[in-house]
mmCIF file of C-alpha atoms in Angstrom:
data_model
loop_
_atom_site.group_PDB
_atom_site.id
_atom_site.type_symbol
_atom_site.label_atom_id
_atom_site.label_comp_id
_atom_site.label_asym_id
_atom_site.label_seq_id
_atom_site.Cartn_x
_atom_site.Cartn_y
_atom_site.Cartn_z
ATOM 1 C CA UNK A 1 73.130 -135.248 126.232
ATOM 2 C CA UNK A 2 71.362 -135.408 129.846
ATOM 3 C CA UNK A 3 67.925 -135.199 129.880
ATOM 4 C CA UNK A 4 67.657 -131.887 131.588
ATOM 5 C CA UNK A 5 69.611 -130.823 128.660
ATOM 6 C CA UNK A 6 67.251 -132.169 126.204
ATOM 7 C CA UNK A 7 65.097 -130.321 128.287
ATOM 8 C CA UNK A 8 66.475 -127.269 127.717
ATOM 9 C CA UNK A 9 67.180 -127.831 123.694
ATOM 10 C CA UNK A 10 63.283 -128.634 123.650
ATOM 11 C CA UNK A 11 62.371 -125.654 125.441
ATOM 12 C CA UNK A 12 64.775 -123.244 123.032
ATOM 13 C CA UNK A 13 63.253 -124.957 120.225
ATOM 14 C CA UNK A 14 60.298 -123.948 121.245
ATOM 15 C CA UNK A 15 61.123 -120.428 122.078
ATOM 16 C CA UNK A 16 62.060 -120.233 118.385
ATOM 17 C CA UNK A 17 58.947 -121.208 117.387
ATOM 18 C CA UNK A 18 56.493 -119.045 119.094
ATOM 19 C CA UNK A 19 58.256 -115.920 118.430
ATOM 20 C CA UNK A 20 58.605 -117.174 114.511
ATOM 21 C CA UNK A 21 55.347 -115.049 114.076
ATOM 22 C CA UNK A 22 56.456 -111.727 114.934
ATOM 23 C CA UNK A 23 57.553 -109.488 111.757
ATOM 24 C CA UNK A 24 59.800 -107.246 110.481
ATOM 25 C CA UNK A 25 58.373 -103.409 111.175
ATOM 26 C CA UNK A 26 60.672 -100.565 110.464
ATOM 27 C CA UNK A 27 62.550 -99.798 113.704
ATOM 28 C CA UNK A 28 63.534 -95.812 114.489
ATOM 29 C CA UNK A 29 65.828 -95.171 117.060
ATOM 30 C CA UNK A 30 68.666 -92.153 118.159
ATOM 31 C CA UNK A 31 70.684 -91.842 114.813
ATOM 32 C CA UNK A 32 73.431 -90.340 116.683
ATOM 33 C CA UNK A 33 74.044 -94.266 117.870
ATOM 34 C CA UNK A 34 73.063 -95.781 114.892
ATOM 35 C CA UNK A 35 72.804 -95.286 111.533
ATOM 36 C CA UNK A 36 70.589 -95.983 108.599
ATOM 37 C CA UNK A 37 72.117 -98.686 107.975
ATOM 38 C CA UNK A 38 71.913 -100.009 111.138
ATOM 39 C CA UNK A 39 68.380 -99.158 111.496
ATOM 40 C CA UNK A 40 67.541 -100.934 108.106
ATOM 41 C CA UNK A 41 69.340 -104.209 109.411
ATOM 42 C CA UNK A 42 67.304 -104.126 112.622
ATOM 43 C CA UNK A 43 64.400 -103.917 110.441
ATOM 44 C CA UNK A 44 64.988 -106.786 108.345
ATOM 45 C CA UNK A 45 64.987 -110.506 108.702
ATOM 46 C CA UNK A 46 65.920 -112.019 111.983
ATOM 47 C CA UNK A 47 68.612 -114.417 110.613
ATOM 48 C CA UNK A 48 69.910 -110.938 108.543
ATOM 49 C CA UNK A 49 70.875 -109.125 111.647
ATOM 50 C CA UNK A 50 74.505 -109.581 112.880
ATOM 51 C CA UNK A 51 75.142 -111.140 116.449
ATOM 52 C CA UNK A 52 77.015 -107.880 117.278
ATOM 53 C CA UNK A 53 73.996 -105.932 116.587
ATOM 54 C CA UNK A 54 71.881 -107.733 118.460
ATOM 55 C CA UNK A 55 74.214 -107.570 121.215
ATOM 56 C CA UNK A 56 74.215 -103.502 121.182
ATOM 57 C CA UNK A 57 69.744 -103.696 121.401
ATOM 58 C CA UNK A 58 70.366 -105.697 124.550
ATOM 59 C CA UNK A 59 72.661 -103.363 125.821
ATOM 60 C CA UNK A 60 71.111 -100.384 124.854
ATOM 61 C CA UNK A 61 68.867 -98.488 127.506
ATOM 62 C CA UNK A 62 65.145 -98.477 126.102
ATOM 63 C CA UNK A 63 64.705 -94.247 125.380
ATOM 64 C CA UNK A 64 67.138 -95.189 122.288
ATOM 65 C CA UNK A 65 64.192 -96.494 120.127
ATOM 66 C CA UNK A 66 60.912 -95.475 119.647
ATOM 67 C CA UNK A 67 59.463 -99.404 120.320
ATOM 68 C CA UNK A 68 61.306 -101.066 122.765
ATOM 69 C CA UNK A 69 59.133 -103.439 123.774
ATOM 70 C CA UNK A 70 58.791 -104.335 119.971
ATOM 71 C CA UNK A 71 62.193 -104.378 119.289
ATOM 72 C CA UNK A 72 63.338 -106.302 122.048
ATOM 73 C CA UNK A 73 60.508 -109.439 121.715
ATOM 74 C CA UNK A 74 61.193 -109.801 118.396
ATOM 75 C CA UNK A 75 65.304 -110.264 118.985
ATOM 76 C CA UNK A 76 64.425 -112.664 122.021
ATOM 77 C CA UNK A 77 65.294 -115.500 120.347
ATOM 78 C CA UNK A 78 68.633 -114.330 119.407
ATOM 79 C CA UNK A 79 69.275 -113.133 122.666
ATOM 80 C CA UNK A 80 67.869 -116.165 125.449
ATOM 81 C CA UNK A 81 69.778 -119.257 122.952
ATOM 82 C CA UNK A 82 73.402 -117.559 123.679
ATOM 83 C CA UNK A 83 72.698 -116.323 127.116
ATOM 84 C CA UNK A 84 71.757 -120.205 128.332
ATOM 85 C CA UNK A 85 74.484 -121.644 126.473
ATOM 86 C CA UNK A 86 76.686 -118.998 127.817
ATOM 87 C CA UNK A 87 77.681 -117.359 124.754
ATOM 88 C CA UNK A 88 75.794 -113.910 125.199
ATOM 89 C CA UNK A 89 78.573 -110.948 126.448
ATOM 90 C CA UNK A 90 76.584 -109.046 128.142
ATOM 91 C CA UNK A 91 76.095 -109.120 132.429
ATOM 92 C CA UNK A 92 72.810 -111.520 132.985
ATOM 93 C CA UNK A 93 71.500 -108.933 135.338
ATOM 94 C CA UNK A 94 71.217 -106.259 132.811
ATOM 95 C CA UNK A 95 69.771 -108.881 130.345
ATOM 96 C CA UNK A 96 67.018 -109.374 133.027
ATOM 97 C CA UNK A 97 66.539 -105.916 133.972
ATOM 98 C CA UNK A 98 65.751 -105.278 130.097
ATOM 99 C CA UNK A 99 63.306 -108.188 130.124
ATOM 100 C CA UNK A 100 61.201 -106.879 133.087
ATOM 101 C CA UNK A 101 61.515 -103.200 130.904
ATOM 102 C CA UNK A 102 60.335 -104.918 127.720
ATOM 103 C CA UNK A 103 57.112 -105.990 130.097
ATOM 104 C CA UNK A 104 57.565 -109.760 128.439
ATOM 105 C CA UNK A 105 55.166 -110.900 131.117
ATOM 106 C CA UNK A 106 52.412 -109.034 129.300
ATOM 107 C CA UNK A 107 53.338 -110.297 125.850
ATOM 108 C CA UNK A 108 50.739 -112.743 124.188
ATOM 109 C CA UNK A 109 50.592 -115.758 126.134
ATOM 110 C CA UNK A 110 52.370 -118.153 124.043
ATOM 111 C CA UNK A 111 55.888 -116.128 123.896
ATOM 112 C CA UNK A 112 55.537 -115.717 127.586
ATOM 113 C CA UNK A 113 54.898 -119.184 128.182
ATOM 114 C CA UNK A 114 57.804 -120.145 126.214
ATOM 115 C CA UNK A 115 59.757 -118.218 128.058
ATOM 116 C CA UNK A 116 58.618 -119.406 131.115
ATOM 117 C CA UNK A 117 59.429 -122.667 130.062
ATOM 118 C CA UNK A 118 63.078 -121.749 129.642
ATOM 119 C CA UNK A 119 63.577 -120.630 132.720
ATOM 120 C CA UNK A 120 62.513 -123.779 134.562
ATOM 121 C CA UNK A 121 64.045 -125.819 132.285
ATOM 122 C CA UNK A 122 67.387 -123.935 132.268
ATOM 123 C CA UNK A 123 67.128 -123.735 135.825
ATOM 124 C CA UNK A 124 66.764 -127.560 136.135
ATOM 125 C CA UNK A 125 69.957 -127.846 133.964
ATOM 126 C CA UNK A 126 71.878 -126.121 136.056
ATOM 127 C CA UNK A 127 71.209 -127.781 139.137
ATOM 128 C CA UNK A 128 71.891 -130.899 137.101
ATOM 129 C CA UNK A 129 75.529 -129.496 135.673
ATOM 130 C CA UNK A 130 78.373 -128.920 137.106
ATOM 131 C CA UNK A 131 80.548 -126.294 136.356
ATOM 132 C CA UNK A 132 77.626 -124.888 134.089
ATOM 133 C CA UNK A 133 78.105 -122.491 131.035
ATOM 134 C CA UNK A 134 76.667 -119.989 133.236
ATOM 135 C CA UNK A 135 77.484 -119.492 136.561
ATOM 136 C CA UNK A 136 74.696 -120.290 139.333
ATOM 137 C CA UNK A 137 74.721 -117.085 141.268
ATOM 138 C CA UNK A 138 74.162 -115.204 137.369
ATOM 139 C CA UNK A 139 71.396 -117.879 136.840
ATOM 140 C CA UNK A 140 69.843 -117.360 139.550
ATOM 141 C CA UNK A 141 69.807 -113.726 139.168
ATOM 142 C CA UNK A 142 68.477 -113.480 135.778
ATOM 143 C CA UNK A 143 65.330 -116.092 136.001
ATOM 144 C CA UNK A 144 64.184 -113.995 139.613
ATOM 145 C CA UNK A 145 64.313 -110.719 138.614
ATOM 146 C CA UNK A 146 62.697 -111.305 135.439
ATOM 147 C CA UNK A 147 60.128 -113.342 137.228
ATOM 148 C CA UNK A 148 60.301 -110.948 140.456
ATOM 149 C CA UNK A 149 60.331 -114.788 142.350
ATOM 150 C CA UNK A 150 62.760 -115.982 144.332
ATOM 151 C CA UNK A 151 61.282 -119.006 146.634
ATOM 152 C CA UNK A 152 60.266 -121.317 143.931
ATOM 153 C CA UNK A 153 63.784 -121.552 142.399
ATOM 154 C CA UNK A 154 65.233 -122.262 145.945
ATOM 155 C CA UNK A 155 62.327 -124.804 146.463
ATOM 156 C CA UNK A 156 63.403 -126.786 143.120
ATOM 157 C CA UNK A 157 67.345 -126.205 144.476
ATOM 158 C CA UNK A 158 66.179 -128.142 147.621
ATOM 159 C CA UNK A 159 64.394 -130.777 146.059
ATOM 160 C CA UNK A 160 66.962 -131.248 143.684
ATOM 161 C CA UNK A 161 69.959 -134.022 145.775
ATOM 162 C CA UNK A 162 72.596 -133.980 143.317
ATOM 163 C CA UNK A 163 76.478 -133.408 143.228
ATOM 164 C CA UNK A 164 75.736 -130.620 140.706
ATOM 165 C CA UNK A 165 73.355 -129.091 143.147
ATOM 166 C CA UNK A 166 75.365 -129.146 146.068
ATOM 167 C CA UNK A 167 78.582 -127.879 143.894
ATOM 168 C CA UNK A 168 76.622 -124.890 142.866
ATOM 169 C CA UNK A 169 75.436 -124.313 146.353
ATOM 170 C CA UNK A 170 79.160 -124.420 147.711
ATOM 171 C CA UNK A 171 79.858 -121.485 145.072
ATOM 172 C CA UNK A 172 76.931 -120.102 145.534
ATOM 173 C CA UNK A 173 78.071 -119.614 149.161
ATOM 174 C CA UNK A 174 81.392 -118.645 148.443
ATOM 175 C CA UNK A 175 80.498 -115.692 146.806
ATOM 176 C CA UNK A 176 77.932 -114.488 148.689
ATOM 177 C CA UNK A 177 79.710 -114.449 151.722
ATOM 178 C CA UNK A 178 82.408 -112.245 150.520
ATOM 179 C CA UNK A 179 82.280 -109.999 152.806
ATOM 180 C CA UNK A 180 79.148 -110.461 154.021
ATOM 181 C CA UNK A 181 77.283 -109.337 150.457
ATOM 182 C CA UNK A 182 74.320 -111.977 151.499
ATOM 183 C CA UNK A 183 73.346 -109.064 154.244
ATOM 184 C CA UNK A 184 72.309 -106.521 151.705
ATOM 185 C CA UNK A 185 72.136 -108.641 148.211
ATOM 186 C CA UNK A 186 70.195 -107.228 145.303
ATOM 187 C CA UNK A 187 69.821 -108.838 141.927
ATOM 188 C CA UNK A 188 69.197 -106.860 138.609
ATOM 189 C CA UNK A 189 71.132 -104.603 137.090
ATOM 190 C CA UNK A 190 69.572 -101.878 138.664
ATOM 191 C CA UNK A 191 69.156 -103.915 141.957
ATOM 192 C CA UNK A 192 65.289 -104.635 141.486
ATOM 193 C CA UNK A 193 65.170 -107.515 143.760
ATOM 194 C CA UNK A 194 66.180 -106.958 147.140
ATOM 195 C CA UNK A 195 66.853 -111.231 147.538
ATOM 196 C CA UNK A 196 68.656 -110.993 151.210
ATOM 197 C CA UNK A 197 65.477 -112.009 153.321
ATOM 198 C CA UNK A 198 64.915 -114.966 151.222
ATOM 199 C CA UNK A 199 68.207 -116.232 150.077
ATOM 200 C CA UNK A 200 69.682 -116.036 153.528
ATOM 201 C CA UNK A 201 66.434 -117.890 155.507
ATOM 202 C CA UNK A 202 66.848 -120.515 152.947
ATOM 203 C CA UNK A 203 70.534 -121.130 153.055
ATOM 204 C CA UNK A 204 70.355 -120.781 157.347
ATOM 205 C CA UNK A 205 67.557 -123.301 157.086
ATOM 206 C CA UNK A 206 66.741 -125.352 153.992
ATOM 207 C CA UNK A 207 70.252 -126.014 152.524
ATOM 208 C CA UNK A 208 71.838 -125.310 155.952
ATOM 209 C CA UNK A 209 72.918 -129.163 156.130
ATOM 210 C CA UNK A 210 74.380 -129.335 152.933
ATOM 211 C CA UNK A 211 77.075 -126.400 152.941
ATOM 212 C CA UNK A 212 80.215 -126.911 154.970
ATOM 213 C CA UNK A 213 81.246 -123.197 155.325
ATOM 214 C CA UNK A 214 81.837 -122.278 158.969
ATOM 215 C CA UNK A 215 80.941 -118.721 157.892
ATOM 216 C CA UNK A 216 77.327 -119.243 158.135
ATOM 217 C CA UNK A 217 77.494 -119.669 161.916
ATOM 218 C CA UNK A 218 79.361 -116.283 162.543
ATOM 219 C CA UNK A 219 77.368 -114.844 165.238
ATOM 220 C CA UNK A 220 76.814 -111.682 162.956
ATOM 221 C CA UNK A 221 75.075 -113.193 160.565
ATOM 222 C CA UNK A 222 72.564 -115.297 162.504
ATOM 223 C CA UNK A 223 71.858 -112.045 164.636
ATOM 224 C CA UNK A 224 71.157 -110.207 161.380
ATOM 225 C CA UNK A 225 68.780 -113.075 160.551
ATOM 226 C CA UNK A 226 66.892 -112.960 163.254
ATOM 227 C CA UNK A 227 66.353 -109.286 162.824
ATOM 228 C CA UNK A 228 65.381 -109.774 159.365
ATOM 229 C CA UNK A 229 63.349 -112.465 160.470
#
């Protein structure tokens, strides 16, 4: 194991232990969707409640319980661990857009700050692995609109001179430029963060040098960056 990885493991670890505190409470939600049953499971241990049922919650839009917030902090655990490890089913943009509906920057400080700590550290595994369980443009996504920050992810990308890093940014590229997507990019599953005027000043300039795509000097993109600019 790499020691960005151990990183990570640490930081999960972690995350397990800070939201050990919060207890069971008896969770109400639309009983069209779920039943008693269901609703008893949900309010009973954490290591009790089956991974497909915690996959529904972090589908599930908010209005179908009466705590979200609640609900959703106290399945964190169960839902970041498989969504780093890329064993979660469910699109990282929607995971993030729940997040930033859950408010988890307002939780008490030391399941935020765990979080936190995930992110960078996840972030830092990434840039350090190569093809990652998770694709780059999806990590990406996820850790900025659920920390409404773009720039200090790109400023760790260009700090970070590695093979990984510079595979990722190839993809990264790739995709983007379908098309021309990088002119009008959101992330989030309900496009919260408008990431164009960032993402493309950074790749133009900072990581310019390190991408060998002949795309990025199309004259309609660099005239769109200036005007953006």
């Amino acid at each position: 194991m790499s020691h960005s990885q151990q990183q990570l493991t640490t930081a999960l670890d972690a995350l397990d232990r800070a939201f050990a505190g919060e207890e069971p409470f008896p969770v109400q939600g639309c009983t069209y969707c779920y039943g008693e049953q269901d609703l008893a499971e949900l309010s009973g241990p954490l290591h009790l409640i089956s991974d497909d049922m915690v996959t529904s919650v972090a589908m599930e839009v908010p209005s179908h319980w009466d705590d979200f917030p609640r609900l959703f902090r106290r399945l964190t655990p169960r839902i970041i661990r498989p969504v780093v490890t890329g064993q979660f089913h469910v699109d990282e943009n929607l995971i993030a857009s729940r997040l930033r509906e859950a408010g988890w920057t307002t939780w008490d400080a030391p399941l935020a700050d765990a979080l936190r700590d995930v992110w960078s550290a996840w972030w830092r595994t990434t840039l350090h692995t190569h093809p990652s369980p998770v694709s780059v443009r999806e990590t990406l996504s996820l850790i900025t609109v659920a920390t409404d920050t773009l720039r200090p992810w790109l400023d760790l990308w260009t700090a970070t001179r590695t093979p990984a890093a510079d595979a990722h940014l190839a993809d990264l590229v790739d995709d983007v430029m379908f098309e021309f997507e990088i002119t009008d990019l959101h992330m989030g599953f309900y496009d919260e963060y408008h990431a164009t005027p960032e993402l493309l000043d950074w790749l133009l300039t900072d990581a310019r040098d390190r991408v060998d795509d002949a795309r990025l000097d199309e004259p309609y993109l660099l005239a769109h960056h200036r005007t953006a600019g």
